[in-house]
Amino acid sequence: MKYTPSTVSLCLCLFFGHCFSWMLLPCLDRAFAAENELSKSEDEQRLDTIRYGTETEIAALIQTLKSERTGNQSSLQSKSEHTLDEALIGVSQNTRNQNILSGVLSFFADRDKKGLEQRAIKAIEEREDEANETVLAAIEYLGKIKASAALMPLEQLLDAQEQGFMGAAFRALGRVASGGSAQDKDVTAAYLADFYTNRNPPDASRRDIILALGDSGSPAGVSLLSEIAANNQERGALRMTALEGLAKIGDSTGLEAILQALSSTDPNVRSTAVTALGPFSGKSVDDAILESFRDSYYRTRIGAASAAGTRKLIEAIPYLQYRAERDEVPAVRDEAIKALGAIGNPQAQAILERLFTERKHAERIRIGAAEMLLLNNPETYTEKVITELDDAKKTNRTGLYNGFLKALSETKTKRVETLVRRLLNSGGVIEKSYALDMILGNELRSLAPEVRPLMTDEKNTGLARKARNILEHFGLE
């Protein structure tokens, strides 16, 4: 066969074209894969990470989800979050990977999210096959969600007296019992009291048992708690925990031990005792609270204010006013203002209004007073707080401005609508985030058109996600 120049050229073109196509195919495959990945939504990519990712990738995703949850003021769960939770539950049921399972249990515990109860119980019952960190995460999770099915497994774990798990198991047992029936509470309290009295628990576990007795909420634990609280020879930390437990239970048979602890030479015990008086009543209680306002130890004064607020003790109003205006410790002033808000009668409200409106007061005092006024009477005070908010911005008092803005973001009234529109139109990222909180908290559906553009804010994905969740909540996906 005779080859002409044109034939040779054609053959060469076909040969090099064939070679080039084989070289090009991997590049095209990568390009198509990248394009396919980009076409997936953020939620779809996250689902792929849960289904196919390594423990490192899943752990990084969980940390991202935690951060987003922290930045979102509402407890609203979107459909996408629910889908991700279901996927995490699915992967947890079939893995023994320590990092994945511990991470998911911790993530669910932080949010009181149910769905992993059986897997957590399995981790406890088959703990020889699990890492210690996984077992501890399972115990913490069961206590946080108060899973009643965990009572027996937790007691069995404690009976085994494996030191590495005992503290966490005692604490979880008390929490689980608190969410159960009266019988569950009493049986658990009896178990804990017997363990403390008859099994010679290590010192490291004694405080955890006392804490669990209080958390159980059962009167069956009052006798032991009273004995510890009133014992001047007992360690201060144990007495304080016992006093807190007596307050949680609130049974009148524990009152005498609390009153005795008020005369302790340990100022921390005194301060805990006066705080514990909150749930109780009677002249002896009132007199003890009022007298505690004179204590030189600041924590005792905080305890007195807290107890006065809990009991709505009107006789304490002059003491609270004095502390709110003049106490040398800011934390005492804060607690006094909260107590005035808790009492909430006209006399207390008038004092709070003066603390808020008189600009000579410290910013912290004015912000605290505004919070209480908005909590008790938002319809009356919303406009007044907005006026002071604008003045703070005009005079460049950033701390005061942010404090008033946060207080307004938690207010339940539709009177914030005008402010919300302004923040959405001209505010920064933080202001818009607070505006979204007000929209959700007050069901301001009329502002949906202003919310929708935020969904496409590429510079702030957290703000976009919050806007999307709100519209989804309103049924306006």
Short mmCIF file of C-alpha atoms in Angstrom, two decimals:
data_model
loop_
_atom_site.label_atom_id
_atom_site.label_comp_id
_atom_site.label_asym_id
_atom_site.label_seq_id
_atom_site.Cartn_x
_atom_site.Cartn_y
_atom_site.Cartn_z
CA MET A 1 0.00 0.00 0.00
CA LYS A 2 1.31 3.40 -0.93
CA TYR A 3 1.11 6.13 1.77
CA THR A 4 0.53 9.64 0.61
CA PRO A 5 1.45 12.64 2.79
CA SER A 6 -2.24 13.22 3.51
CA THR A 7 -2.69 9.61 4.65
CA VAL A 8 0.28 9.86 7.00
CA SER A 9 -1.08 13.08 8.45
CA LEU A 10 -4.45 11.48 9.07
CA CYS A 11 -2.92 8.48 10.84
CA LEU A 12 -0.80 10.69 13.03
CA CYS A 13 -3.83 12.78 13.97
CA LEU A 14 -5.81 9.69 14.90
CA PHE A 15 -2.91 8.24 16.92
CA PHE A 16 -2.21 11.39 18.95
CA GLY A 17 -5.94 12.08 19.33
CA HIS A 18 -6.41 8.62 20.82
CA CYS A 19 -3.50 9.12 23.24
CA PHE A 20 -4.75 12.56 24.23
CA SER A 21 -8.22 11.23 24.97
CA TRP A 22 -6.81 8.67 27.39
CA MET A 23 -4.79 11.39 29.08
CA LEU A 24 -7.83 13.65 29.25
CA LEU A 25 -10.28 11.12 30.72
CA PRO A 26 -8.94 11.21 34.33
CA CYS A 27 -9.03 15.00 34.27
CA LEU A 28 -12.59 14.96 33.01
CA ASP A 29 -13.58 12.42 35.70
CA ARG A 30 -12.14 14.67 38.39
CA ALA A 31 -13.85 17.69 36.93
CA PHE A 32 -17.21 15.92 36.79
CA ALA A 33 -16.78 14.69 40.38
CA ALA A 34 -15.95 18.20 41.59
CA GLU A 35 -18.94 19.62 39.75
CA ASN A 36 -21.18 16.94 41.25
CA GLU A 37 -19.90 17.76 44.75
CA LEU A 38 -20.49 21.47 44.25
CA SER A 39 -24.03 20.75 43.07
CA LYS A 40 -24.87 19.14 46.42
CA SER A 41 -26.32 21.28 49.16
CA GLU A 42 -24.47 21.78 52.43
CA ASP A 43 -26.86 19.40 54.18
CA GLU A 44 -26.32 16.70 51.56
CA GLN A 45 -22.56 17.01 51.92
CA ARG A 46 -22.93 16.67 55.70
CA LEU A 47 -25.03 13.55 55.29
CA ASP A 48 -22.32 12.08 53.06
CA THR A 49 -19.76 12.82 55.78
CA ILE A 50 -21.85 10.93 58.35
CA ARG A 51 -22.42 7.98 56.01
CA TYR A 52 -18.96 7.61 54.55
CA GLY A 53 -16.58 9.81 56.54
CA THR A 54 -13.70 8.89 58.80
CA GLU A 55 -13.86 9.37 62.57
CA THR A 56 -11.85 12.58 62.16
CA GLU A 57 -14.25 13.96 59.57
CA ILE A 58 -17.32 13.05 61.61
CA ALA A 59 -15.77 14.53 64.77
CA ALA A 60 -15.06 17.78 62.89
CA LEU A 61 -18.67 17.87 61.65
CA ILE A 62 -20.04 17.35 65.17
CA GLN A 63 -17.88 20.20 66.45
CA THR A 64 -19.21 22.41 63.67
CA LEU A 65 -22.79 21.48 64.56
CA LYS A 66 -22.11 22.24 68.23
CA SER A 67 -20.69 25.65 67.34
CA GLU A 68 -23.71 26.45 65.20
CA ARG A 69 -26.02 25.38 67.99
CA THR A 70 -24.19 27.63 70.45
CA GLY A 71 -24.51 30.59 68.11
CA ASN A 72 -28.22 30.02 67.61
CA GLN A 73 -30.24 31.50 70.49
CA SER A 74 -33.37 29.43 69.76
CA SER A 75 -33.98 25.75 70.46
CA LEU A 76 -35.76 25.46 67.13
CA GLN A 77 -34.82 22.32 65.22
CA SER A 78 -35.06 22.42 61.44
CA LYS A 79 -35.88 19.49 59.19
CA SER A 80 -32.26 19.34 58.08
CA GLU A 81 -31.08 19.10 61.71
CA HIS A 82 -33.60 16.33 62.33
CA THR A 83 -32.31 14.45 59.26
CA LEU A 84 -28.71 14.80 60.44
CA ASP A 85 -29.70 13.56 63.91
CA GLU A 86 -31.35 10.48 62.40
CA ALA A 87 -28.21 9.79 60.37
CA LEU A 88 -26.04 10.14 63.49
CA ILE A 89 -28.31 7.75 65.38
CA GLY A 90 -27.99 5.27 62.53
CA VAL A 91 -24.20 5.35 62.46
CA SER A 92 -24.04 5.10 66.28
CA GLN A 93 -26.11 1.92 66.36
CA ASN A 94 -23.59 0.05 64.24
CA THR A 95 -20.20 1.31 65.37
CA ARG A 96 -17.83 0.67 68.24
CA ASN A 97 -15.51 3.43 67.11
CA GLN A 98 -14.73 5.31 70.31
CA ASN A 99 -14.37 8.75 68.77
CA ILE A 100 -17.55 8.55 66.73
CA LEU A 101 -19.75 7.08 69.45
CA SER A 102 -18.43 9.34 72.22
CA GLY A 103 -18.80 12.38 70.02
CA VAL A 104 -22.40 11.62 69.07
CA LEU A 105 -23.40 10.80 72.66
CA SER A 106 -21.87 14.06 73.87
CA PHE A 107 -23.57 16.03 71.09
CA PHE A 108 -26.97 14.53 71.94
CA ALA A 109 -26.44 14.99 75.69
CA ASP A 110 -25.70 18.69 75.23
CA ARG A 111 -29.12 19.09 73.61
CA ASP A 112 -31.13 16.68 75.80
CA LYS A 113 -31.84 14.80 72.58
CA LYS A 114 -33.34 11.33 72.92
CA GLY A 115 -32.83 8.44 70.53
CA LEU A 116 -29.63 6.76 71.77
CA GLU A 117 -30.94 5.27 75.00
CA GLN A 118 -30.59 1.61 74.03
CA ARG A 119 -27.17 2.13 72.47
CA ALA A 120 -25.96 3.90 75.62
CA ILE A 121 -27.30 1.14 77.87
CA LYS A 122 -25.60 -1.42 75.64
CA ALA A 123 -22.31 0.45 76.07
CA ILE A 124 -22.66 0.15 79.85
CA GLU A 125 -23.71 -3.50 79.87
CA GLU A 126 -20.98 -4.52 77.40
CA ARG A 127 -18.37 -2.11 78.73
CA GLU A 128 -15.55 -4.66 78.46
CA ASP A 129 -15.86 -4.24 74.68
CA GLU A 130 -16.02 -0.44 74.78
CA ALA A 131 -13.46 2.26 75.50
CA ASN A 132 -13.78 3.90 78.94
CA GLU A 133 -14.45 7.26 77.30
CA THR A 134 -17.42 5.76 75.46
CA VAL A 135 -18.88 4.26 78.65
CA LEU A 136 -18.52 7.58 80.48
CA ALA A 137 -20.19 9.41 77.59
CA ALA A 138 -23.04 6.86 77.70
CA ILE A 139 -23.52 7.36 81.45
CA GLU A 140 -23.55 11.14 81.09
CA TYR A 141 -26.05 10.92 78.23
CA LEU A 142 -28.49 8.68 80.12
CA GLY A 143 -28.41 11.00 83.12
CA LYS A 144 -28.90 14.12 81.02
CA ILE A 145 -32.03 12.81 79.27
CA LYS A 146 -33.31 11.11 82.47
CA ALA A 147 -33.79 7.74 80.77
CA SER A 148 -35.87 5.67 83.18
CA ALA A 149 -34.74 2.44 81.52
CA ALA A 150 -31.23 3.16 82.80
CA LEU A 151 -32.02 2.85 86.54
CA MET A 152 -31.24 -0.86 86.80
CA PRO A 153 -28.15 -0.83 84.53
CA LEU A 154 -26.69 2.07 86.51
CA GLU A 155 -27.26 0.34 89.85
CA GLN A 156 -25.66 -2.83 88.48
CA LEU A 157 -22.68 -0.79 87.34
CA LEU A 158 -22.35 0.72 90.82
CA ASP A 159 -22.65 -2.68 92.46
CA ALA A 160 -19.60 -3.76 90.46
CA GLN A 161 -17.70 -0.85 92.13
CA GLU A 162 -15.47 -0.08 89.17
CA GLN A 163 -13.84 3.09 90.43
CA GLY A 164 -13.45 4.78 87.06
CA PHE A 165 -17.21 4.86 86.50
CA MET A 166 -18.66 5.32 89.99
CA GLY A 167 -18.74 9.11 90.23
CA ALA A 168 -20.43 9.55 86.86
CA ALA A 169 -22.85 6.69 87.59
CA PHE A 170 -23.96 8.14 90.94
CA ARG A 171 -24.62 11.55 89.38
CA ALA A 172 -26.53 10.01 86.48
CA LEU A 173 -28.59 7.81 88.81
CA GLY A 174 -29.90 10.83 90.72
CA ARG A 175 -30.86 12.64 87.54
CA VAL A 176 -32.59 9.59 86.07
CA ALA A 177 -34.59 9.07 89.27
CA SER A 178 -35.74 12.71 89.25
CA GLY A 179 -37.56 12.09 86.00
CA GLY A 180 -39.28 8.92 87.17
CA SER A 181 -42.25 8.05 89.35
CA ALA A 182 -42.45 8.70 93.10
CA GLN A 183 -41.68 5.04 93.64
CA ASP A 184 -38.58 5.24 91.43
CA LYS A 185 -37.38 8.25 93.39
CA ASP A 186 -37.90 6.59 96.78
CA VAL A 187 -36.30 3.29 95.75
CA THR A 188 -33.29 5.11 94.28
CA ALA A 189 -32.90 7.33 97.36
CA ALA A 190 -32.99 4.26 99.62
CA TYR A 191 -30.34 2.59 97.46
CA LEU A 192 -28.10 5.66 97.61
CA ALA A 193 -28.52 6.11 101.38
CA ASP A 194 -27.68 2.45 101.98
CA PHE A 195 -24.61 2.71 99.77
CA TYR A 196 -23.38 5.76 101.69
CA THR A 197 -24.05 4.29 105.13
CA ASN A 198 -23.20 0.61 104.76
CA ARG A 199 -20.80 0.11 101.85
CA ASN A 200 -17.97 2.40 102.95
CA PRO A 201 -17.70 4.30 99.66
CA PRO A 202 -14.40 6.05 98.86
CA ASP A 203 -14.15 9.73 99.72
CA ALA A 204 -14.21 10.58 96.01
CA SER A 205 -17.72 9.08 95.77
CA ARG A 206 -19.31 10.48 98.94
CA ARG A 207 -20.07 13.92 97.51
CA ASP A 208 -21.49 12.31 94.34
CA ILE A 209 -23.86 10.17 96.43
CA ILE A 210 -25.04 13.22 98.40
CA LEU A 211 -25.53 15.14 95.15
CA ALA A 212 -27.54 12.26 93.69
CA LEU A 213 -29.74 12.08 96.79
CA GLY A 214 -30.71 15.71 96.32
CA ASP A 215 -31.24 15.31 92.59
CA SER A 216 -33.56 12.36 93.15
CA GLY A 217 -36.07 14.69 94.82
CA SER A 218 -37.20 12.00 97.24
CA PRO A 219 -38.07 12.74 100.90
CA ALA A 220 -36.49 9.37 101.65
CA GLY A 221 -33.11 11.08 101.38
CA VAL A 222 -33.85 13.94 103.82
CA SER A 223 -32.76 12.11 106.98
CA LEU A 224 -29.23 11.41 105.75
CA LEU A 225 -28.87 14.84 104.13
CA SER A 226 -29.97 16.57 107.36
CA GLU A 227 -27.49 14.59 109.40
CA ILE A 228 -24.63 15.64 107.10
CA ALA A 229 -25.76 19.29 106.80
CA ALA A 230 -25.99 19.84 110.56
CA ASN A 231 -22.71 18.09 111.41
CA ASN A 232 -20.11 20.75 112.31
CA GLN A 233 -17.37 18.11 112.16
CA GLU A 234 -18.14 17.20 108.55
CA ARG A 235 -16.20 18.63 105.64
CA GLY A 236 -17.59 21.92 104.34
CA ALA A 237 -17.95 20.69 100.75
CA LEU A 238 -20.14 17.76 101.84
CA ARG A 239 -22.27 19.97 104.10
CA MET A 240 -22.83 22.44 101.27
CA THR A 241 -23.88 19.68 98.86
CA ALA A 242 -26.26 18.27 101.49
CA LEU A 243 -27.80 21.73 102.04
CA GLU A 244 -28.33 22.15 98.30
CA GLY A 245 -29.97 18.72 98.24
CA LEU A 246 -32.36 19.64 101.05
CA ALA A 247 -33.38 22.74 99.08
CA LYS A 248 -34.02 20.68 95.94
CA ILE A 249 -36.26 18.26 97.84
CA GLY A 250 -37.98 21.06 99.78
CA ASP A 251 -39.36 18.78 102.51
CA SER A 252 -40.09 20.61 105.77
CA THR A 253 -38.34 17.94 107.84
CA GLY A 254 -35.02 19.23 106.47
CA LEU A 255 -35.54 22.85 107.57
CA GLU A 256 -34.07 22.53 111.06
CA ALA A 257 -30.74 21.28 109.70
CA ILE A 258 -30.57 24.29 107.36
CA LEU A 259 -31.25 26.73 110.19
CA GLN A 260 -28.51 25.13 112.28
CA ALA A 261 -26.04 25.50 109.42
CA LEU A 262 -26.64 29.27 109.38
CA SER A 263 -24.48 29.58 112.50
CA SER A 264 -21.52 27.74 110.96
CA THR A 265 -18.09 29.35 111.25
CA ASP A 266 -17.50 28.39 107.60
CA PRO A 267 -18.78 31.31 105.48
CA ASN A 268 -19.36 29.05 102.49
CA VAL A 269 -21.63 26.81 104.54
CA ARG A 270 -23.53 29.88 105.80
CA SER A 271 -24.04 31.24 102.30
CA THR A 272 -25.25 27.88 101.03
CA ALA A 273 -27.62 27.51 103.99
CA VAL A 274 -29.32 30.86 103.44
CA THR A 275 -29.78 30.10 99.75
CA ALA A 276 -31.32 26.76 100.71
CA LEU A 277 -34.05 28.58 102.69
CA GLY A 278 -35.76 29.67 99.47
CA PRO A 279 -38.33 26.84 99.19
CA PHE A 280 -39.34 27.03 102.87
CA SER A 281 -41.76 29.28 104.79
CA GLY A 282 -42.40 30.59 108.28
CA LYS A 283 -41.30 33.47 110.48
CA SER A 284 -38.06 31.77 111.46
CA VAL A 285 -37.16 31.48 107.78
CA ASP A 286 -38.03 35.12 107.05
CA ASP A 287 -36.00 36.36 110.02
CA ALA A 288 -33.00 34.25 109.00
CA ILE A 289 -33.05 35.62 105.44
CA LEU A 290 -33.28 39.24 106.57
CA GLU A 291 -30.48 38.80 109.09
CA SER A 292 -28.25 37.26 106.40
CA PHE A 293 -28.25 40.54 104.46
CA ARG A 294 -25.93 41.82 107.21
CA ASP A 295 -23.34 39.07 106.75
CA SER A 296 -19.92 40.46 105.80
CA TYR A 297 -19.31 37.51 103.47
CA TYR A 298 -20.65 38.54 100.06
CA ARG A 299 -21.84 35.06 99.09
CA THR A 300 -24.15 35.01 102.09
CA ARG A 301 -25.70 38.29 100.93
CA ILE A 302 -26.14 36.75 97.47
CA GLY A 303 -27.83 33.78 99.11
CA ALA A 304 -30.14 36.06 101.08
CA ALA A 305 -31.18 37.92 97.92
CA SER A 306 -31.75 34.66 96.06
CA ALA A 307 -33.87 33.22 98.89
CA ALA A 308 -35.88 36.45 99.17
CA GLY A 309 -36.64 36.34 95.46
CA THR A 310 -37.59 32.67 95.52
CA ARG A 311 -40.00 33.26 98.38
CA LYS A 312 -41.21 36.68 97.07
CA LEU A 313 -40.43 38.09 100.49
CA ILE A 314 -41.95 41.58 100.54
CA GLU A 315 -40.26 42.46 103.85
CA ALA A 316 -36.90 42.09 102.07
CA ILE A 317 -37.57 44.86 99.52
CA PRO A 318 -35.78 47.65 101.48
CA TYR A 319 -32.78 45.37 101.99
CA LEU A 320 -32.74 44.50 98.29
CA GLN A 321 -32.95 48.14 97.26
CA TYR A 322 -30.02 49.00 99.52
CA ARG A 323 -27.94 46.12 98.13
CA ALA A 324 -28.86 46.92 94.50
CA GLU A 325 -27.73 50.52 94.89
CA ARG A 326 -24.82 50.33 97.31
CA ASP A 327 -23.29 46.88 97.69
CA GLU A 328 -19.59 46.88 96.91
CA VAL A 329 -19.78 43.55 95.08
CA PRO A 330 -21.36 43.63 91.59
CA ALA A 331 -22.64 40.05 91.89
CA VAL A 332 -24.64 41.02 94.99
CA ARG A 333 -26.18 43.96 93.15
CA ASP A 334 -27.11 41.64 90.27
CA GLU A 335 -28.83 39.15 92.57
CA ALA A 336 -30.70 41.91 94.41
CA ILE A 337 -32.07 43.24 91.12
CA LYS A 338 -33.17 39.73 90.10
CA ALA A 339 -34.88 39.30 93.46
CA LEU A 340 -36.77 42.59 93.05
CA GLY A 341 -37.92 41.34 89.67
CA ALA A 342 -39.01 38.02 91.15
CA ILE A 343 -41.06 39.78 93.84
CA GLY A 344 -42.53 42.02 91.15
CA ASN A 345 -45.07 43.97 93.21
CA PRO A 346 -45.62 47.73 92.54
CA GLN A 347 -43.05 48.74 95.15
CA ALA A 348 -40.38 46.50 93.62
CA GLN A 349 -41.28 47.62 90.09
CA ALA A 350 -40.93 51.29 91.06
CA ILE A 351 -37.44 50.65 92.43
CA LEU A 352 -36.43 48.81 89.26
CA GLU A 353 -37.72 51.65 87.09
CA ARG A 354 -35.60 54.17 88.98
CA LEU A 355 -32.55 51.95 88.66
CA PHE A 356 -33.16 51.73 84.92
CA THR A 357 -34.05 55.32 84.07
CA GLU A 358 -31.53 57.22 86.20
CA ARG A 359 -28.47 57.44 83.97
CA LYS A 360 -26.12 58.00 86.89
CA HIS A 361 -26.32 54.29 87.69
CA ALA A 362 -23.70 51.89 86.37
CA GLU A 363 -24.44 50.23 83.05
CA ARG A 364 -24.62 46.80 84.64
CA ILE A 365 -27.33 47.97 87.06
CA ARG A 366 -29.39 49.62 84.31
CA ILE A 367 -29.19 46.56 82.07
CA GLY A 368 -30.22 44.21 84.89
CA ALA A 369 -33.16 46.44 85.83
CA ALA A 370 -34.25 46.63 82.18
CA GLU A 371 -34.23 42.83 81.94
CA MET A 372 -36.54 42.52 84.94
CA LEU A 373 -38.91 45.28 83.75
CA LEU A 374 -39.21 43.68 80.31
CA LEU A 375 -39.74 40.27 81.86
CA ASN A 376 -42.54 41.45 84.15
CA ASN A 377 -44.25 44.07 82.00
CA PRO A 378 -43.03 44.09 78.38
CA GLU A 379 -46.01 46.04 77.04
CA THR A 380 -45.22 49.00 79.29
CA TYR A 381 -41.43 49.07 79.13
CA THR A 382 -40.44 47.97 75.62
CA GLU A 383 -40.67 51.46 74.12
CA LYS A 384 -38.80 52.95 77.08
CA VAL A 385 -35.95 50.49 76.69
CA ILE A 386 -35.80 51.14 72.93
CA THR A 387 -35.50 54.87 73.66
CA GLU A 388 -32.57 54.22 76.00
CA LEU A 389 -31.09 51.81 73.46
CA ASP A 390 -31.04 54.55 70.83
CA ASP A 391 -29.50 57.01 73.26
CA ALA A 392 -26.76 54.51 74.13
CA LYS A 393 -25.92 54.10 70.46
CA LYS A 394 -25.91 57.85 69.88
CA THR A 395 -23.48 58.38 72.77
CA ASN A 396 -21.26 55.42 71.78
CA ARG A 397 -21.87 53.41 74.95
CA THR A 398 -21.40 50.04 73.27
CA GLY A 399 -21.71 47.87 76.39
CA LEU A 400 -24.98 49.52 77.39
CA TYR A 401 -26.31 49.28 73.83
CA ASN A 402 -25.52 45.57 73.54
CA GLY A 403 -26.99 44.87 76.97
CA PHE A 404 -30.29 46.58 76.15
CA LEU A 405 -30.38 44.86 72.75
CA LYS A 406 -29.92 41.42 74.31
CA ALA A 407 -32.68 42.15 76.84
CA LEU A 408 -35.04 43.19 74.05
CA SER A 409 -34.20 40.05 72.05
CA GLU A 410 -35.65 37.95 74.89
CA THR A 411 -38.79 40.06 75.31
CA LYS A 412 -42.21 38.60 74.53
CA THR A 413 -44.14 41.40 72.85
CA LYS A 414 -44.94 42.40 69.29
CA ARG A 415 -44.01 45.98 70.18
CA VAL A 416 -40.47 45.18 69.02
CA GLU A 417 -41.57 44.91 65.37
CA THR A 418 -40.49 48.43 64.35
CA LEU A 419 -37.09 47.92 65.98
CA VAL A 420 -36.70 44.57 64.23
CA ARG A 421 -37.34 46.13 60.81
CA ARG A 422 -34.72 48.77 61.51
CA LEU A 423 -32.13 46.20 62.62
CA LEU A 424 -32.73 44.03 59.56
CA ASN A 425 -32.38 46.97 57.20
CA SER A 426 -29.38 48.74 58.69
CA GLY A 427 -27.87 46.61 61.46
CA GLY A 428 -24.71 44.52 61.52
CA VAL A 429 -24.49 40.76 61.80
CA ILE A 430 -25.03 40.68 65.59
CA GLU A 431 -27.95 43.09 65.39
CA LYS A 432 -29.58 41.03 62.64
CA SER A 433 -29.11 37.88 64.67
CA TYR A 434 -30.89 39.47 67.65
CA ALA A 435 -33.60 40.69 65.26
CA LEU A 436 -34.18 37.10 64.10
CA ASP A 437 -34.47 36.00 67.73
CA MET A 438 -37.20 38.62 68.24
CA ILE A 439 -39.02 37.45 65.09
CA LEU A 440 -39.03 33.85 66.23
CA GLY A 441 -39.81 34.59 69.89
CA ASN A 442 -42.78 36.78 68.99
CA GLU A 443 -44.01 34.94 65.88
CA LEU A 444 -43.60 38.04 63.69
CA ARG A 445 -44.68 36.30 60.47
CA SER A 446 -45.29 39.61 58.72
CA LEU A 447 -41.51 40.10 58.57
CA ALA A 448 -40.90 36.96 56.50
CA PRO A 449 -40.14 39.03 53.33
CA GLU A 450 -37.35 40.81 55.23
CA VAL A 451 -36.00 37.50 56.54
CA ARG A 452 -35.84 35.71 53.19
CA PRO A 453 -32.88 37.67 51.71
CA LEU A 454 -30.73 36.64 54.69
CA MET A 455 -30.96 33.01 53.57
CA THR A 456 -28.48 33.74 50.79
CA ASP A 457 -25.94 35.60 52.91
CA GLU A 458 -22.76 33.82 51.82
CA LYS A 459 -20.58 35.85 54.19
CA ASN A 460 -22.39 34.57 57.31
CA THR A 461 -23.66 31.03 57.04
CA GLY A 462 -24.85 31.04 60.67
CA LEU A 463 -27.18 33.95 59.98
CA ALA A 464 -28.40 32.29 56.78
CA ARG A 465 -29.13 29.05 58.61
CA LYS A 466 -31.04 30.85 61.35
CA ALA A 467 -33.14 32.69 58.75
CA ARG A 468 -33.85 29.44 56.92
CA ASN A 469 -34.90 27.68 60.13
CA ILE A 470 -37.28 30.51 61.03
CA LEU A 471 -38.97 30.47 57.63
CA GLU A 472 -39.23 26.70 57.84
CA HIS A 473 -40.81 27.05 61.29
CA PHE A 474 -43.34 29.49 59.84
CA GLY A 475 -44.13 27.01 57.05
CA LEU A 476 -42.60 29.31 54.44
CA GLU A 477 -39.74 27.18 53.10
#
